[in-house]
Structures are given as structure tokens and as C-alpha cells.
C-alpha positions as a Python dict, from the first residue, in 0.01 Angstrom:
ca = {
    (1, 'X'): (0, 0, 0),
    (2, 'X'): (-351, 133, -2),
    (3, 'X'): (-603, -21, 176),
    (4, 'X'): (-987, 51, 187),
    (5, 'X'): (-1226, -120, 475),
    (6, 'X'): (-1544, -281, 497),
    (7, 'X'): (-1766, -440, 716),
    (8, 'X'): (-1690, -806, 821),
    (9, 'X'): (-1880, -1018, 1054),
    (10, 'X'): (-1801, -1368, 1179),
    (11, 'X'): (-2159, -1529, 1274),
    (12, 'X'): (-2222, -1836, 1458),
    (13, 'X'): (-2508, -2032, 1279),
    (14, 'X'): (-2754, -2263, 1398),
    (15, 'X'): (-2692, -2179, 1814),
    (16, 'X'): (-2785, -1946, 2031),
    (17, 'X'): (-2439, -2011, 2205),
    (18, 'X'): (-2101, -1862, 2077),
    (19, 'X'): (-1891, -2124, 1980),
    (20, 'X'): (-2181, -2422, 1960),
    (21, 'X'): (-2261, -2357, 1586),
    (22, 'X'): (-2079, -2311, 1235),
    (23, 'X'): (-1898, -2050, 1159),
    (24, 'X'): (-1903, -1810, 899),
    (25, 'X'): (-1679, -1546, 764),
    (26, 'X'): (-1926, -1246, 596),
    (27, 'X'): (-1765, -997, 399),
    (28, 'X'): (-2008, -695, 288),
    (29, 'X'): (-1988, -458, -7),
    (30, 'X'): (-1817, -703, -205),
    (31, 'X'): (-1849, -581, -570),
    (32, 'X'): (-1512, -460, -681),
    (33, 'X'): (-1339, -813, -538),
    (34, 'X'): (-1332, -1071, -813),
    (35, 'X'): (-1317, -1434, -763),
    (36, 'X'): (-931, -1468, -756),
    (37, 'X'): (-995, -1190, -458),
    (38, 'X'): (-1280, -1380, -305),
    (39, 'X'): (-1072, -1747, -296),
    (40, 'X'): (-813, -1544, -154),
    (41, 'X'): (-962, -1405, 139),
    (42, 'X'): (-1199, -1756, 201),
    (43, 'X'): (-795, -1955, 214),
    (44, 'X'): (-759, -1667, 499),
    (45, 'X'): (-1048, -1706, 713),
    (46, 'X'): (-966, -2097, 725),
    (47, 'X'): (-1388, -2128, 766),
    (48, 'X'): (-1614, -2411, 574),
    (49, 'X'): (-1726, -2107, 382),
    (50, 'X'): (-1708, -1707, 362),
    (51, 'X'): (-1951, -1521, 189),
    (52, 'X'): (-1935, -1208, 7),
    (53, 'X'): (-2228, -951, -28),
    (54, 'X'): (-2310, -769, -348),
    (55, 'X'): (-2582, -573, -495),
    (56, 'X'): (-2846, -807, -651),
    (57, 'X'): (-2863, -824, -1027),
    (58, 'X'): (-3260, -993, -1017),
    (59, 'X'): (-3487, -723, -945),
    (60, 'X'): (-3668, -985, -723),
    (61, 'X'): (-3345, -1011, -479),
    (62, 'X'): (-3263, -857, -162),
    (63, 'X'): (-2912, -919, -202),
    (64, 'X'): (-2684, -1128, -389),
    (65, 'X'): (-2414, -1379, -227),
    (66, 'X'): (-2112, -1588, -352),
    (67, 'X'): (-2041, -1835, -166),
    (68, 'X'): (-1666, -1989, -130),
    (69, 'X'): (-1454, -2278, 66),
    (70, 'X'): (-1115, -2274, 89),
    (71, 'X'): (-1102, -2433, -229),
    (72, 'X'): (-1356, -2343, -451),
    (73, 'X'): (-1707, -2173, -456),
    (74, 'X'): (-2026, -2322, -461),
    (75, 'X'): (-2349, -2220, -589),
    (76, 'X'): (-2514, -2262, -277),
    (77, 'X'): (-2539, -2402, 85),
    (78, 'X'): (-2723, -2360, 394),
    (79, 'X'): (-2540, -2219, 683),
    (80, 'X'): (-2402, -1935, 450),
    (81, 'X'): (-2781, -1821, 342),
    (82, 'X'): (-2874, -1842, 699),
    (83, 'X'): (-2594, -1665, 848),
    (84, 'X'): (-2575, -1437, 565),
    (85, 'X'): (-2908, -1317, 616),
    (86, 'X'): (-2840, -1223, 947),
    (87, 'X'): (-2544, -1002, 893),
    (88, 'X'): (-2721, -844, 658),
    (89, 'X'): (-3061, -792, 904),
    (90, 'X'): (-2847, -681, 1230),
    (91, 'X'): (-2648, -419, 984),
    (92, 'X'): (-2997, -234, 954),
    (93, 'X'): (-3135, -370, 604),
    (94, 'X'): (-3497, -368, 596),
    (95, 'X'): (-3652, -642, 321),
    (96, 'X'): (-3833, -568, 62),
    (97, 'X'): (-4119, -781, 199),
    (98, 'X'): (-4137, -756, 616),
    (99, 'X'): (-4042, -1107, 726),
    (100, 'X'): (-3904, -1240, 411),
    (101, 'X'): (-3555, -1241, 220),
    (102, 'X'): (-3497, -1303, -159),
    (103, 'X'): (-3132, -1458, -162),
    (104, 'X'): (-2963, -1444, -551),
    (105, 'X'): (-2683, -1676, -537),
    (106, 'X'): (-2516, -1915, -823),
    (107, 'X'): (-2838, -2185, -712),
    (108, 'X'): (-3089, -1905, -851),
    (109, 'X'): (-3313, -1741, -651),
    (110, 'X'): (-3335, -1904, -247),
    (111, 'X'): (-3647, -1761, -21),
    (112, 'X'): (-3598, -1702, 301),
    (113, 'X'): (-3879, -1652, 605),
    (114, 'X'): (-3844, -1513, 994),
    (115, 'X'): (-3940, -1739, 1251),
    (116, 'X'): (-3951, -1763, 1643),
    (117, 'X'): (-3762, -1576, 1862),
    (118, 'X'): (-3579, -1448, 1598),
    (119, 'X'): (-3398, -1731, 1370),
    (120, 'X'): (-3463, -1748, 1000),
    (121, 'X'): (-3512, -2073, 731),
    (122, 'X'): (-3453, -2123, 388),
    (123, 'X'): (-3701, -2315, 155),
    (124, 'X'): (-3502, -2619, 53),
    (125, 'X'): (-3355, -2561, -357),
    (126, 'X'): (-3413, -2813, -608),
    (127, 'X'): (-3215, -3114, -630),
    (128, 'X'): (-3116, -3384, -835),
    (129, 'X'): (-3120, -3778, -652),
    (130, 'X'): (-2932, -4063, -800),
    (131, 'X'): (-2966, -4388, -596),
    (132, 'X'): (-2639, -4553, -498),
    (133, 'X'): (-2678, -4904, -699),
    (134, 'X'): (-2712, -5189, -476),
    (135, 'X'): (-2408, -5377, -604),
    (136, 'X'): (-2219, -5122, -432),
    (137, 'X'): (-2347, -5167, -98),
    (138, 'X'): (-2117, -5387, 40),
    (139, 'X'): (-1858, -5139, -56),
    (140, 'X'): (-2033, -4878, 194),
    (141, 'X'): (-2066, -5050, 469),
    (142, 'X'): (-1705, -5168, 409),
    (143, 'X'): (-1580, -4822, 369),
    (144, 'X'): (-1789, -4657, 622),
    (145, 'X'): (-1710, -4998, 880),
    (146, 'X'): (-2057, -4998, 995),
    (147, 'X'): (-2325, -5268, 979),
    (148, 'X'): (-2549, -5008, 1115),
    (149, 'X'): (-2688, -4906, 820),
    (150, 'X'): (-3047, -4896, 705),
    (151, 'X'): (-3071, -4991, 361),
    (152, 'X'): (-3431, -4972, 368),
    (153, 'X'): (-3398, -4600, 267),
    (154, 'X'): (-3158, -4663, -17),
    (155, 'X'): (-2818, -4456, 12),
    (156, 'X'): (-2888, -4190, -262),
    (157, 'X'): (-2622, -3890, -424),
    (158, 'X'): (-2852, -3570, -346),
    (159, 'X'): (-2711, -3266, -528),
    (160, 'X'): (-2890, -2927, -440),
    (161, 'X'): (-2583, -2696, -513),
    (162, 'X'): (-2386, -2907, -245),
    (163, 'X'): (-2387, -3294, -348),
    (164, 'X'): (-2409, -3532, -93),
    (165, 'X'): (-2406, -3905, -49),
    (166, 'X'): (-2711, -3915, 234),
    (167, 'X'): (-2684, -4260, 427),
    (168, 'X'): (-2929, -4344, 665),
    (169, 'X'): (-2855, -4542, 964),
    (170, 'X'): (-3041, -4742, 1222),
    (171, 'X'): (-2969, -4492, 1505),
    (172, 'X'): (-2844, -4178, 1656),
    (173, 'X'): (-2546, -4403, 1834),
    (174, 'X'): (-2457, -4606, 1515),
    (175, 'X'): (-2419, -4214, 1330),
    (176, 'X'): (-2223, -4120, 1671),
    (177, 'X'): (-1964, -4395, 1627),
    (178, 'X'): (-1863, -4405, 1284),
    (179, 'X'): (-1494, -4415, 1209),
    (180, 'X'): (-1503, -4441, 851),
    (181, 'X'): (-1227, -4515, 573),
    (182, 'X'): (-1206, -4180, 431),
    (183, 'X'): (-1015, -4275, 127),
    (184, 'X'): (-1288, -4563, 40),
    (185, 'X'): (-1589, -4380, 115),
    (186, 'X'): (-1438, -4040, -113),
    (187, 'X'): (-1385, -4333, -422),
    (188, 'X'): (-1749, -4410, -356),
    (189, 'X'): (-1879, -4060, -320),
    (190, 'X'): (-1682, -3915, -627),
    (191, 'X'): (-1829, -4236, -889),
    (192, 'X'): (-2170, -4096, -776),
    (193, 'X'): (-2039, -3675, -795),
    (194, 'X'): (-2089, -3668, -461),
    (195, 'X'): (-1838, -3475, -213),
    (196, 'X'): (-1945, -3542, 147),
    (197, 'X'): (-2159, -3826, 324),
    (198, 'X'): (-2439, -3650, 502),
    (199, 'X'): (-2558, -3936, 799),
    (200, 'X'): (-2849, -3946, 981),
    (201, 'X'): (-2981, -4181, 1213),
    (202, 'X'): (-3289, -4157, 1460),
    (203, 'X'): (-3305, -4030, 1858),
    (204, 'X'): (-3503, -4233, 2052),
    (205, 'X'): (-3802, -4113, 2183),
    (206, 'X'): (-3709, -3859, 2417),
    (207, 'X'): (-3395, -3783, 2310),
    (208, 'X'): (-3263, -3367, 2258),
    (209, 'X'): (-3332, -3454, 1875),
    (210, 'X'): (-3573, -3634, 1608),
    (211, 'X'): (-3257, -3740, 1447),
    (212, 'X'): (-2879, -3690, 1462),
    (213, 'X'): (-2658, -3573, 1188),
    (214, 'X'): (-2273, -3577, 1029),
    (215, 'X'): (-2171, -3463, 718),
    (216, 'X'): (-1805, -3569, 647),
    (217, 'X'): (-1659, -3369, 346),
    (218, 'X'): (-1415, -3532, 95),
    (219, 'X'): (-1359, -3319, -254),
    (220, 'X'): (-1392, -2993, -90),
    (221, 'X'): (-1198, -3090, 199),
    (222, 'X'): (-1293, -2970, 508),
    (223, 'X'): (-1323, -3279, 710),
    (224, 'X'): (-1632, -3271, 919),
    (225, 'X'): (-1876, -2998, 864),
    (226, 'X'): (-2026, -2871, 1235),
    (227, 'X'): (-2371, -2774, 1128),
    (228, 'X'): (-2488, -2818, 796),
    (229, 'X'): (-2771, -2686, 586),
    (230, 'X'): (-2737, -2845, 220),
    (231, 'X'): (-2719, -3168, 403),
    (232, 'X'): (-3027, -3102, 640),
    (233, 'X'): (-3221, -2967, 320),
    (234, 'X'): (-3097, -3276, 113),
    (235, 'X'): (-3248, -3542, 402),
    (236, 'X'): (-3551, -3360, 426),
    (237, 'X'): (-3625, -3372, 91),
    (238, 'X'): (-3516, -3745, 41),
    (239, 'X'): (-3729, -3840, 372),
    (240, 'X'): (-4031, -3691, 198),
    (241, 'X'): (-3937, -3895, -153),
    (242, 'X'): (-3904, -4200, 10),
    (243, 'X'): (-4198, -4140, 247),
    (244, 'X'): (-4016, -4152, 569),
    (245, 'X'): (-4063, -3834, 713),
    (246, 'X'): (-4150, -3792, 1083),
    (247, 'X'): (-4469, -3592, 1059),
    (248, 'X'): (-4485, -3195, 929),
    (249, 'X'): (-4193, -3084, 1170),
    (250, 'X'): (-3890, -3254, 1301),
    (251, 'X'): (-3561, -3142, 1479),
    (252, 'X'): (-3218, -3192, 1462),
    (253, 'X'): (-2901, -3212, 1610),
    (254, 'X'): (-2514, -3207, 1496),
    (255, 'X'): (-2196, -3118, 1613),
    (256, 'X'): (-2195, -3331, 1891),
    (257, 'X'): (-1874, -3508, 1823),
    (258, 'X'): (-1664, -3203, 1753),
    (259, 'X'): (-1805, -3014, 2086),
    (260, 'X'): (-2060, -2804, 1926),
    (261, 'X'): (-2459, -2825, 1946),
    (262, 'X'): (-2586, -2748, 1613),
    (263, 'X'): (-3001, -2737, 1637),
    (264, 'X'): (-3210, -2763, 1339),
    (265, 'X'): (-3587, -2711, 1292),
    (266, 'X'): (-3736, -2895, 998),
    (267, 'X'): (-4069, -2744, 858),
    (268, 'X'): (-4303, -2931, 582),
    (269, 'X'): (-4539, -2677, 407),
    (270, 'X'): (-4755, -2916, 191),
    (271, 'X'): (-4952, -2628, 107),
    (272, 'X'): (-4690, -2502, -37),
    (273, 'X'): (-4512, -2709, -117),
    (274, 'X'): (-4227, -2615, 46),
    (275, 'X'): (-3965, -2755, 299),
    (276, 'X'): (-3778, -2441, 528),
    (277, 'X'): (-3462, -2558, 740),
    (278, 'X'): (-3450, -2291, 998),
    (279, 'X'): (-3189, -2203, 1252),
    (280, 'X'): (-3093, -1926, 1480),
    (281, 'X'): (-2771, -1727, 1439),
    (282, 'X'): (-2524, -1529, 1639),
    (283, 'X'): (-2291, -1243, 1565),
    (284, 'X'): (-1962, -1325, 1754),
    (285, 'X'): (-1694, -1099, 1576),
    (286, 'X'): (-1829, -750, 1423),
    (287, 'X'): (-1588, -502, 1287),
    (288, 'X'): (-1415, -456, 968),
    (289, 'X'): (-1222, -618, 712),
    (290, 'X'): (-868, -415, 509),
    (291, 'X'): (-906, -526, 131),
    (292, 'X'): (-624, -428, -107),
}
């Protein structure tokens, strides 16, 4: 059988530490693969998600990604554009605009921006909230066994590519401790098109984090998602809806239970109008990939 090679890079995102972040399989030059390919190869690399690089087809674009789980693709998510766009950077692409990155991707078009010491953030997409209805609170905290959480800031289905049921509870601890019924909380999540919970609950003041964060996945299935993007994006977004948000910049951790130590920088641009989640990323495999 004949084989032809191209570039693959596995990239820790959000860390500066090998092994502390998520994961991410990038495969580049990606045109000729189709999406029976692409599934294929995502099954392999046994990742949340695996991206594929192509030549843009928006004249605005630097570059154009599909994104895929092991199951199916999605249109966009946040540790894949970040990690992405730093495969693409340390293989020698210069951007069309110094300091900026036009990402095409099934979402539409996603900006991108440099920042500190040499991590990148995404403005947050567009996204769609539905409320969870009230009468259905009970059922949460039953199916999430908590009576930690803050119904103040009503549970709501955020969908911004990735859907997510965003719950907020009272504290970093109560997010730390939850044990939920899985098969409860997915009948919940699907009757609101939802296929994770992304948690949140505050540090105190002090603490290595404004807030901390888990995003359990359900219709994709993945289990728990280290470090997560759409998730981050989706609560800063919602914070600013229901005006909770903790001033113009906030920080966050996840990971923690699983042994990693995601970091997240949240950035409100009121100017314009904009919301960036920003991370750093590392390159911990570099090499290529044999592609039938």
C-alpha cells in the first residue's frame, strides 16, 4: 500500500506544562481527506478533538479547520482554534495581519489575537441561550446530587457551535465535589440540545483562580473535558447577560480533578464589543502523520 506523509503535531493547550493542558491531535495539509477519512483518523488519535488544516475558501481566512471527536465533527470549539493556531504559527505561517488570525471553520469566520508571552485568544462566536425552566430544577440538583447550586444565575442551554448546559454553583469546592448521575443529568441536557454540563463556581479571594471549571460531556461522549474553550466562551458570555461578570478580566482554572492545570484568561472588550478566551499552548509531539 501507498502511503504519502504530512505534518502532524500533538499540542498541549491552555499550559505552559506538557501534560497539564488538553490535548490536541493537528493534522496539516488536509484537503484530499474527506470526512469518512477525517472521523477515521480522530477514532485513532482517541483525543476530545483532532483538527485538520486546509486551504481557506473565504478570502478573509488564514486557514480553514474541521474540527472532529471521536464521534462526530463540530462546527467549532475552543481548544482546537487555540491549539490550531499554534501549529500553524510554530510551522512558519506568517498572518495576513501581524498579530491576528482569521480562523474559517463550520461556526463561520472566528478572530483570533496574540497576547503575552506568547499565548493567543479567540473572540467568543455567537450563541444561542435557552433558560432551563424552573420546574425542572429539582430534577438538576437531583441528577447532579448537589444542593450547591446557585439558582440565582438561572441554569441556561448555551449553544455556540458546542451546546452546553452552564450551571453555576455557589463555590469552587461545591464544582470540585460533584459526583453526578450521568444518565439523569444527559436526559436533562439532551430535552434542552445540550451535550455537556459546563460548571463553574467561584475561588475565594485569593485563590489560583476567579472561578473553577468542569465540563462533563454526555452526547459526544468523552467524559470529562480537561480544558475547555466553548464552555469558557459560553460562561463568559452568559456572566455578561446576566450581569454577573467579575470586572473586564477574570481567570480560570480546570483540570484539577483529572491532574491537569488548565489556565484561562478571560478578556471583556466593551469597546468592542468583544469577549477573547486566551490561553497558552505547547507543542509536545512534532513529526509526521502516514495517510493512505
Amino acid at each position: 500500500m501507498t502511503f504519502r506523509s504530512v505534518r502532524f503535531k500533538q499540542v498541549d493547550v491552555f499550559t505552559l506544562a506538557p501534560f497539564k493542558g488538553n490535548p490536541l491531535a493537528v493534522v496539516f495539509d488536509a484537503d484530499a481527506l474527506d470526512t469518512a477519512q477525517m472521523q477515521a483518523i480522530a477514532r485513532w488519535t482517541n483525543l476530545s478533538e483532532t483538527s485538520f488544516l486546509l486551504a481557506p475558501g473565504d478570502a478573509r481566512a488564514d486557514y480553514r479547520v474541521r474540527i472532529f471527536t471521536t464521534r462526530g465533527e463540530l462546527p467549532f470549539a475552543g481548544h482546537p482554534t487555540l491549539g490550531t493556531a499554534h501549529a500553524l504559527l510554530e510551522s512558519g505561517y506568517v498572518p495576513k495581519t501581524p498579530g491576528r488570525l482569521v480562523q474559517e471553520c463550520g461556526a463561520g469566520l472566528v478572530e483570533l489575537a496574540a497576547r503575552e508571552e506568547g499565548a493567543w485568544a479567540f473572540a467568543a462566536p455567537p450563541m444561542r441561550v435557552t433558560p432551563l425552566p424552573a420546574a425542572q430544577y429539582d430534577a438538576l440538583r437531583a441528577a447532579l446530587r448537589s444542593d450547591a447550586i446557585d439558582f440565582d444565575a438561572a441554569p441556561c442551554a448555551v449553544n455556540n457551535g458546542a451546546p452546553w448546559l452552564v450551571v453555576r454553583f455557589a463555590s469552587a469546592d461545591a464544582v470540585l465535589a460533584l459526583a453526578p448521575d450521568l444518565q439523569a443529568f444527559t436526559a436533562i441536557a439532551e430535552s434542552m440540545g445540550a451535550h455537556g454540563l459546563a460548571a463553574y463556581g467561584p475561588h475565594a479571594a485569593g485563590g489560583p483562580a476567579t472561578f473553577e471549571v468542569r465540563c462533563l460531556m454526555t452526547g459526544l461522549g468523552n467524559g470529562e473535558d480537561p480544558v475547555t474553550g466553548s464552555a469558557n466562551a459560553a460562561i463568559a458570555m452568559l456572566l455578561e447577560q446576566q450581569n454577573l461578570r467579575p470586572g473586564t478580566r477574570y481567570t480560570v482554572r480546570q483540570g484539577t480533578v483529572m491532574g491537569r492545570d488548565g489556565r484561562i484568561t478571560i478578556d471583556y472588550d466593551d469597546e468592542a464589543h468583544k469577549v477573547w478566551i486566551g490561553g497558552a499552548s505547547l507543542t509536545v509531539i512534532d513529526g509526521t502523520c502516514r495517510l493512505p
